[in-house]
Short mmCIF file of C-alpha atoms in Angstrom, two decimals:
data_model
loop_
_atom_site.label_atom_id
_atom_site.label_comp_id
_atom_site.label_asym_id
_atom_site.label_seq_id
_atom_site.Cartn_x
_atom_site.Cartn_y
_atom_site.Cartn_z
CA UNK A 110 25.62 7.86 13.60
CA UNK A 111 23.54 10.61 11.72
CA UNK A 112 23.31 7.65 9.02
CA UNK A 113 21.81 5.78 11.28
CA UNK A 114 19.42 8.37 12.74
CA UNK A 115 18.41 9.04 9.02
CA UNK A 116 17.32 5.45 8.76
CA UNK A 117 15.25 5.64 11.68
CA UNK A 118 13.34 8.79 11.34
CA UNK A 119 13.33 8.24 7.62
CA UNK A 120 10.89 5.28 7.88
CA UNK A 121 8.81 7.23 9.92
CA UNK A 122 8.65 10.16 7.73
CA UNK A 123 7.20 7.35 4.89
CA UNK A 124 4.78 6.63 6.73
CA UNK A 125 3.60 9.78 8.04
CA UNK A 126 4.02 11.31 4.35
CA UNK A 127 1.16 8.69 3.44
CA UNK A 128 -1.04 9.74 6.29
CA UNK A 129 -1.30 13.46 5.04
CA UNK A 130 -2.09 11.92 1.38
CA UNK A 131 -4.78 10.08 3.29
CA UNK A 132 -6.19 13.10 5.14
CA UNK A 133 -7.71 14.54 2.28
CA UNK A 134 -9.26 11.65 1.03
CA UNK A 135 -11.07 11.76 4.15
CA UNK A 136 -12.13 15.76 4.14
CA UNK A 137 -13.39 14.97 0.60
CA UNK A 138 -15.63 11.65 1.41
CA UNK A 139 -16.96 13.93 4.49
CA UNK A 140 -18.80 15.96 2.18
CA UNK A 141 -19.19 13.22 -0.70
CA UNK A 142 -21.10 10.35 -0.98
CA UNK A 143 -19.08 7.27 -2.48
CA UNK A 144 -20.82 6.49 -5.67
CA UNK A 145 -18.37 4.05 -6.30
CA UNK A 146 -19.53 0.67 -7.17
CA UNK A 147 -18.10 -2.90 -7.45
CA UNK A 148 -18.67 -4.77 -10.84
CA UNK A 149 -19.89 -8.20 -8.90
CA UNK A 150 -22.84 -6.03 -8.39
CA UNK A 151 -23.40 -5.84 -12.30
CA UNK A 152 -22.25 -9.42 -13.24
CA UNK A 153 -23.62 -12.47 -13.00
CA UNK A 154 -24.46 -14.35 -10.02
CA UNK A 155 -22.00 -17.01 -11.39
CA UNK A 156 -19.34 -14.74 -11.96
CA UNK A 157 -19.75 -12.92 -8.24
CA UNK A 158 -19.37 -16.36 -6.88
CA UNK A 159 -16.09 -16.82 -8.69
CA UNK A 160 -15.07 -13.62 -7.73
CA UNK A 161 -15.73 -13.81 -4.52
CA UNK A 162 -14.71 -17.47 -3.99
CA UNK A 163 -11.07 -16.72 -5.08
CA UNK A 164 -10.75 -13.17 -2.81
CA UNK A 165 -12.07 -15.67 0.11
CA UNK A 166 -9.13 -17.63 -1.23
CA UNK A 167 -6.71 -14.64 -0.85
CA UNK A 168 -7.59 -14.00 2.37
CA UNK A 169 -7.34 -17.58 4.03
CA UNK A 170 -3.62 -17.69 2.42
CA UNK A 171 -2.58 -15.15 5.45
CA UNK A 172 -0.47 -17.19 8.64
CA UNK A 173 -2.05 -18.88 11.59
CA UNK A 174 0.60 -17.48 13.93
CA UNK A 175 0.02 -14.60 16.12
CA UNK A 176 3.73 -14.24 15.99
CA UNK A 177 6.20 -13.36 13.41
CA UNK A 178 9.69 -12.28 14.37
CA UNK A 179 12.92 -12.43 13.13
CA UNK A 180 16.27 -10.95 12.27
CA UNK A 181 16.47 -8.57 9.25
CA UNK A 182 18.69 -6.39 7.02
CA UNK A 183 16.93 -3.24 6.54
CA UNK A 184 17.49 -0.67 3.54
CA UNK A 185 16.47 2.97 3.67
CA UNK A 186 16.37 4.81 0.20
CA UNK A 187 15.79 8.40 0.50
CA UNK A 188 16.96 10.94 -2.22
CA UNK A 189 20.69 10.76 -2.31
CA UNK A 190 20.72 8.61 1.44
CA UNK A 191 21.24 5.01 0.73
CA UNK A 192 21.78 3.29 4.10
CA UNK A 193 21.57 -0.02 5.40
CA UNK A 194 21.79 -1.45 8.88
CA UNK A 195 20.59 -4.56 10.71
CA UNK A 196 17.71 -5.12 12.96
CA UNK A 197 14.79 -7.03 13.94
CA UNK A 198 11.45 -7.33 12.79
CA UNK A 199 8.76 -8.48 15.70
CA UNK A 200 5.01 -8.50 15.09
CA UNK A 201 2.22 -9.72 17.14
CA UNK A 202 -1.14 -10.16 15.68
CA UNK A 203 -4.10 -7.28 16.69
CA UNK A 204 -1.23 -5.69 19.33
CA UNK A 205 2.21 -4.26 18.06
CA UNK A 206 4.36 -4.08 14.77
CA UNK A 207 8.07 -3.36 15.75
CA UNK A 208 11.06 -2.56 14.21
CA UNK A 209 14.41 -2.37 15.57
CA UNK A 210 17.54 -0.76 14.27
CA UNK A 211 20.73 -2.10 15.09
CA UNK A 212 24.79 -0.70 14.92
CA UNK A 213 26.33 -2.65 12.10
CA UNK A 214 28.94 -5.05 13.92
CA UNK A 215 28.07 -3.99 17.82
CA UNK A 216 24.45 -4.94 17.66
CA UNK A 217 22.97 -2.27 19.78
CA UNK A 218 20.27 -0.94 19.27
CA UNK A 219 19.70 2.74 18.05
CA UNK A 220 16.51 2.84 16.75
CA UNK A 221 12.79 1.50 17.49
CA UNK A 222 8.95 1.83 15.45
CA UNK A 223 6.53 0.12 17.61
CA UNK A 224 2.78 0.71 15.95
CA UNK A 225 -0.01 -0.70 18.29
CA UNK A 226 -3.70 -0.21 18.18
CA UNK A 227 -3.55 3.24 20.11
CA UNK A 228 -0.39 4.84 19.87
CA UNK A 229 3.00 5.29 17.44
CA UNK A 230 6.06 5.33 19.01
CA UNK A 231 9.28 6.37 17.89
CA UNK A 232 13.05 6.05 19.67
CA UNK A 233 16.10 7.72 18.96
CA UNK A 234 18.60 5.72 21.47
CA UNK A 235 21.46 7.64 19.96
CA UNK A 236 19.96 11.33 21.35
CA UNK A 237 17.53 9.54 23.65
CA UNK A 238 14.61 11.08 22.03
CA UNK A 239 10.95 9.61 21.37
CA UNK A 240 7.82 10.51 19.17
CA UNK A 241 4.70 9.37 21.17
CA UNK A 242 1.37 10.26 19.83
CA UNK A 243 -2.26 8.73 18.95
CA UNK A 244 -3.34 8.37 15.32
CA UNK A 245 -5.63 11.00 15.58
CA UNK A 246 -2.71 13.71 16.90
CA UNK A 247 -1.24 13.08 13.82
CA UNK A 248 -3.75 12.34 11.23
CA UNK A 249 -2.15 8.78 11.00
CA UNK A 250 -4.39 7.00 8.37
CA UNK A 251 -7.06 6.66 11.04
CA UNK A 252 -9.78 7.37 10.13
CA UNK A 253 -9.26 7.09 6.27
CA UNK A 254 -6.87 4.69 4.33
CA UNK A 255 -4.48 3.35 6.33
CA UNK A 256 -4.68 3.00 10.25
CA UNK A 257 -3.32 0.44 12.46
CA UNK A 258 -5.34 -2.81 11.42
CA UNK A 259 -4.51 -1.22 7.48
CA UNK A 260 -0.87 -1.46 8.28
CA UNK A 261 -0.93 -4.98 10.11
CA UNK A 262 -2.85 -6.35 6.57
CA UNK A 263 0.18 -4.95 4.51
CA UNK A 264 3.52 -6.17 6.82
CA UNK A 265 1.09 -9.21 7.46
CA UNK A 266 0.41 -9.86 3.38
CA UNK A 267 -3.15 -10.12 3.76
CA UNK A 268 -6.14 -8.31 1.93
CA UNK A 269 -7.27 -4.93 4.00
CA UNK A 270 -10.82 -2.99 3.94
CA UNK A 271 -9.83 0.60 5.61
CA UNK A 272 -11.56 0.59 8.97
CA UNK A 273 -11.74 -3.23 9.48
CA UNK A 274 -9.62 -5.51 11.36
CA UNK A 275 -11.26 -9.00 10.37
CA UNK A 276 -12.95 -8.84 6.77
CA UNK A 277 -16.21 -10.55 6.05
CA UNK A 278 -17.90 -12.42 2.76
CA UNK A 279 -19.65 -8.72 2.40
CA UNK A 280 -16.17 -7.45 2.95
CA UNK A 281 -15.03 -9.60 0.56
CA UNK A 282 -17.56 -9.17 -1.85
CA UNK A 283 -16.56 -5.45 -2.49
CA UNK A 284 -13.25 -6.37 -4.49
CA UNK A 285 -13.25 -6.00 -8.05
CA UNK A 286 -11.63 -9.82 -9.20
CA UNK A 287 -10.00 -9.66 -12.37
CA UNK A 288 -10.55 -13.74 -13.48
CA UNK A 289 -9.61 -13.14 -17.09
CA UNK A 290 -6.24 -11.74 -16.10
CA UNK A 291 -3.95 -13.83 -18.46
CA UNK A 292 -0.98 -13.27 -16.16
CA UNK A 293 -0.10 -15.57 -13.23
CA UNK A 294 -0.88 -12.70 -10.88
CA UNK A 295 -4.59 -12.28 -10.29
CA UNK A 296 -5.78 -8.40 -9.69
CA UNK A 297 -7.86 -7.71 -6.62
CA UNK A 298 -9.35 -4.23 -6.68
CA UNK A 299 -11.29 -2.28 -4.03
CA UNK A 300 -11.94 1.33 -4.45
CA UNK A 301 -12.67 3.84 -1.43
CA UNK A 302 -13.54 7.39 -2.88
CA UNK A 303 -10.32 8.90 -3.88
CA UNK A 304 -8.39 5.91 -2.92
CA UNK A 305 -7.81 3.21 -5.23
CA UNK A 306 -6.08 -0.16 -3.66
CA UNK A 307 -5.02 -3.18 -5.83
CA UNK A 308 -3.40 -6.50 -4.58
CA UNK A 309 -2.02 -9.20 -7.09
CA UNK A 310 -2.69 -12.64 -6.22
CA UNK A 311 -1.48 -15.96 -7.34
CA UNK A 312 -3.79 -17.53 -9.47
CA UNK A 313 -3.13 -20.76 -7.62
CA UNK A 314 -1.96 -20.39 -4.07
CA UNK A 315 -3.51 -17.29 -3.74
CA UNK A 316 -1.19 -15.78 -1.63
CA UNK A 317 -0.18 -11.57 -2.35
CA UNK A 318 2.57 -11.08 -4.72
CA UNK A 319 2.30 -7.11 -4.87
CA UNK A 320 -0.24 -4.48 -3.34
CA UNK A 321 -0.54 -1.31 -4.64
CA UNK A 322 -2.39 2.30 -2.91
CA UNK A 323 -3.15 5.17 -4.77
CA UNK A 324 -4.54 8.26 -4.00
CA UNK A 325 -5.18 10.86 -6.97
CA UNK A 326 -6.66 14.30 -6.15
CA UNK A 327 -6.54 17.18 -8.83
CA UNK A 328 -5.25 19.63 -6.27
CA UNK A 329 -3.51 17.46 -3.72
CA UNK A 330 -1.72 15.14 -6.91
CA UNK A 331 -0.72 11.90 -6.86
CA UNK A 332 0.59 9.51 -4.31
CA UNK A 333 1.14 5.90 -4.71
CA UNK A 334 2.73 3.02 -1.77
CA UNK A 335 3.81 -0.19 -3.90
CA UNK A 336 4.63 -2.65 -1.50
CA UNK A 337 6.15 -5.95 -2.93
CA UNK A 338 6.37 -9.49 -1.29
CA UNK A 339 8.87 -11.90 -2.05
CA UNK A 340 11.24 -14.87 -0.70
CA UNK A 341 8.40 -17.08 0.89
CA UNK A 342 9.17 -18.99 3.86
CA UNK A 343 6.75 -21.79 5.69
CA UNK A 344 5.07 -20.88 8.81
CA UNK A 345 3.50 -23.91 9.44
CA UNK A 346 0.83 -25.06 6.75
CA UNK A 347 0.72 -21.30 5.09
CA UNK A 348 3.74 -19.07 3.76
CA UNK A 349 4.98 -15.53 4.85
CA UNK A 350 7.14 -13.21 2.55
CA UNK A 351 10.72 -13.09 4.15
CA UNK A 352 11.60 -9.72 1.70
CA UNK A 353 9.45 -6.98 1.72
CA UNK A 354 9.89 -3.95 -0.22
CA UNK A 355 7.79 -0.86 -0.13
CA UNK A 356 8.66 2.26 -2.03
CA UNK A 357 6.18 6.23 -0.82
CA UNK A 358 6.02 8.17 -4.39
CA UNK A 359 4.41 11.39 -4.01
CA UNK A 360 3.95 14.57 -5.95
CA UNK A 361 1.71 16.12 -3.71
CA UNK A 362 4.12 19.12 -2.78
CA UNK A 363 4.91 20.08 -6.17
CA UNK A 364 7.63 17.81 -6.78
CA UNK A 365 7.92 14.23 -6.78
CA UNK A 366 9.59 12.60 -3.66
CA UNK A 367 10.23 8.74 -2.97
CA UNK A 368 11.18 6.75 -0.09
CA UNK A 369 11.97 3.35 -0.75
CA UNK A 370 12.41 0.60 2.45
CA UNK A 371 13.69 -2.80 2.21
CA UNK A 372 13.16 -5.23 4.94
CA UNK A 373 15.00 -8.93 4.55
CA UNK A 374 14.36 -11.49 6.96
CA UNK A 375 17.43 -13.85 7.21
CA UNK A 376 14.30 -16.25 9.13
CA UNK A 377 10.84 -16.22 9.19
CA UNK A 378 9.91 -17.33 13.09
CA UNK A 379 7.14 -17.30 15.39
CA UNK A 380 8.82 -16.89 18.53
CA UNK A 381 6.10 -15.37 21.42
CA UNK A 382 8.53 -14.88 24.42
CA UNK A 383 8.71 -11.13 24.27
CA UNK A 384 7.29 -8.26 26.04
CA UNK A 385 5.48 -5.64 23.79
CA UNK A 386 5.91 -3.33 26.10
CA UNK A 387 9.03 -0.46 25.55
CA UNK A 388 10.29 1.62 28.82
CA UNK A 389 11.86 4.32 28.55
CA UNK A 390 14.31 6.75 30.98
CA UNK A 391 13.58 9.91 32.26
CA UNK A 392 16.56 10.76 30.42
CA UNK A 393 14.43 10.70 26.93
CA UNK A 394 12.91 14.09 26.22
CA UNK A 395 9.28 13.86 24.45
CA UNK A 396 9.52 15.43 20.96
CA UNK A 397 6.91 16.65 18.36
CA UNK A 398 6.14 14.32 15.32
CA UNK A 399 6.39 17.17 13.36
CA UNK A 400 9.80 18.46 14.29
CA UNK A 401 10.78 14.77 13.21
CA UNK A 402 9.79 16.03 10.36
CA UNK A 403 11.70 18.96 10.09
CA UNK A 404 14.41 17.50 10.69
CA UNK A 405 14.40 15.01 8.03
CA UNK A 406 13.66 17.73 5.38
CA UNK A 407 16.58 19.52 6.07
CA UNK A 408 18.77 16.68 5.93
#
């Protein structure tokens, strides 16, 4: 069982480890103006029109669905913690991403991640414990980097602009296209102050192989999120990646530290007869996000 609690806070502690990288991107572009500029602004008009026609070719590769759900093996790598457990991955469009954990064999649950719009919400069934809390209470990637739309794009495999939940041509017209990339995989590039962000694209589907976020910061270090896309599956006249694997590398805290999650569909759906609601007991006590936290570092 404490296996299985690891699993489920672990994930959360990813994700909240890339929020405090984020934070002081967005204490540094407070006082900073972004400088940064795209090349299709120093290129050719022919060559912005390429560039942009492909990343507008990126982009229309995402689903139609407002649902995606499914059954999934999911794999927690965490230092010398290498757990795996079933569950069930359940997503609807502009409203909740959810993950459930499962007992291997039972089938009952032990763990949920719901991320909406407003709120992150953790469950511990096993101690009947929750994390509730805004992105703002816990400097979530809201304002800078990644917040909730940011993290749809990514479990979605679509393009992102931080801040945005529907991207534009101007949008679009911000990422750096690499069209002389020899390699199947087509760079996309779009850089945000400290934070750099680079999706690889099929040269000829279009659809997101691999994205890639970095943040580099002379005090604060280095942190990357790879996140890798794999095992396609058709959801009606598009594709969506039935393996996802996303690996938190960070040196920020003076030594390096990686969390690595698998998630493996055994089938892509796009079943909509669910509630996204989650009720919970007055037997659940309310804890802090950061004594989730805690708890995982001394693990």
């Amino acid at each position: 069982m404490k296996s299985i609690k690891i699993c489920v806070f672990g994930f959360c502690f990813m994700m909240l480890s890339a929020s405090c990288s984020a934070k002081h991107v967005l204490v540094r572009d407070s006082q900073i103006k972004d400088t940064v500029k795209t090349q299709s602004s120093s290129v050719a008009p022919s060559n912005a029109l390429l560039m942009l026609t492909f990343a507008r070719k990126v982009y229309d590769a995402q689903v139609y669905s407002s649902n995606i759900t499914g059954s999934m093996t999911f794999n927690l790598v965490a230092g010398d913690k290498n757990i795996t457990v079933p569950g069930s991955l359940r997503m609807r469009k502009n409203q909740i991403i959810r993950l459930q954990l499962f007992i291997p064999l039972l089938g009952t649950e032990v763990g949920r991640m719901d991320f909406t719009p407003d709120y992150v919400l953790i469950v511990d069934r096993i101690h009947k414990q929750y994390i509730k809390a805004d992105y703002n209470q816990i400097d979530f990637l809201k304002k800078q980097g990644i917040n909730f739309y940011s993290l749809q794009a990514l479990f979605w495999n679509q393009l992102l602009v931080p801040g945005k939940d529907k991207l534009s041509d101007s949008d679009l017209k911000d990422f750096n296209v690499n069209l002389n990339e020899k390699n199947q995989n087509v760079p996309l590039i779009l850089q945000k102050g400290q934070m750099n962000y680079c999706w690889e694209a099929d040269k000829t589907s279009g659809k997101i192989n691999k994205a890639t976020i970095t943040y580099r910061d002379s005090k604060f270090g280095t942190s990357r999120l790879n996140w890798n896309y794999s095992d396609f599956a058709n959801v009606g006249v598009k594709q969506f990646p039935a393996t996802q694997v996303f690996e938190f590398v960070t040196d920020a805290s003076k030594q390096v530290r990686k969390v690595k999650v698998s998630i493996e569909m055994d089938k892509v759906e796009t079943d909509s007869d669910w509630s996204t609601e989650t009720q919970l007991s007055s037997k659940y006590t309310q804890i802090d996000a950061q004594d989730a936290l805690g708890k995982i570092m001394n693990m």
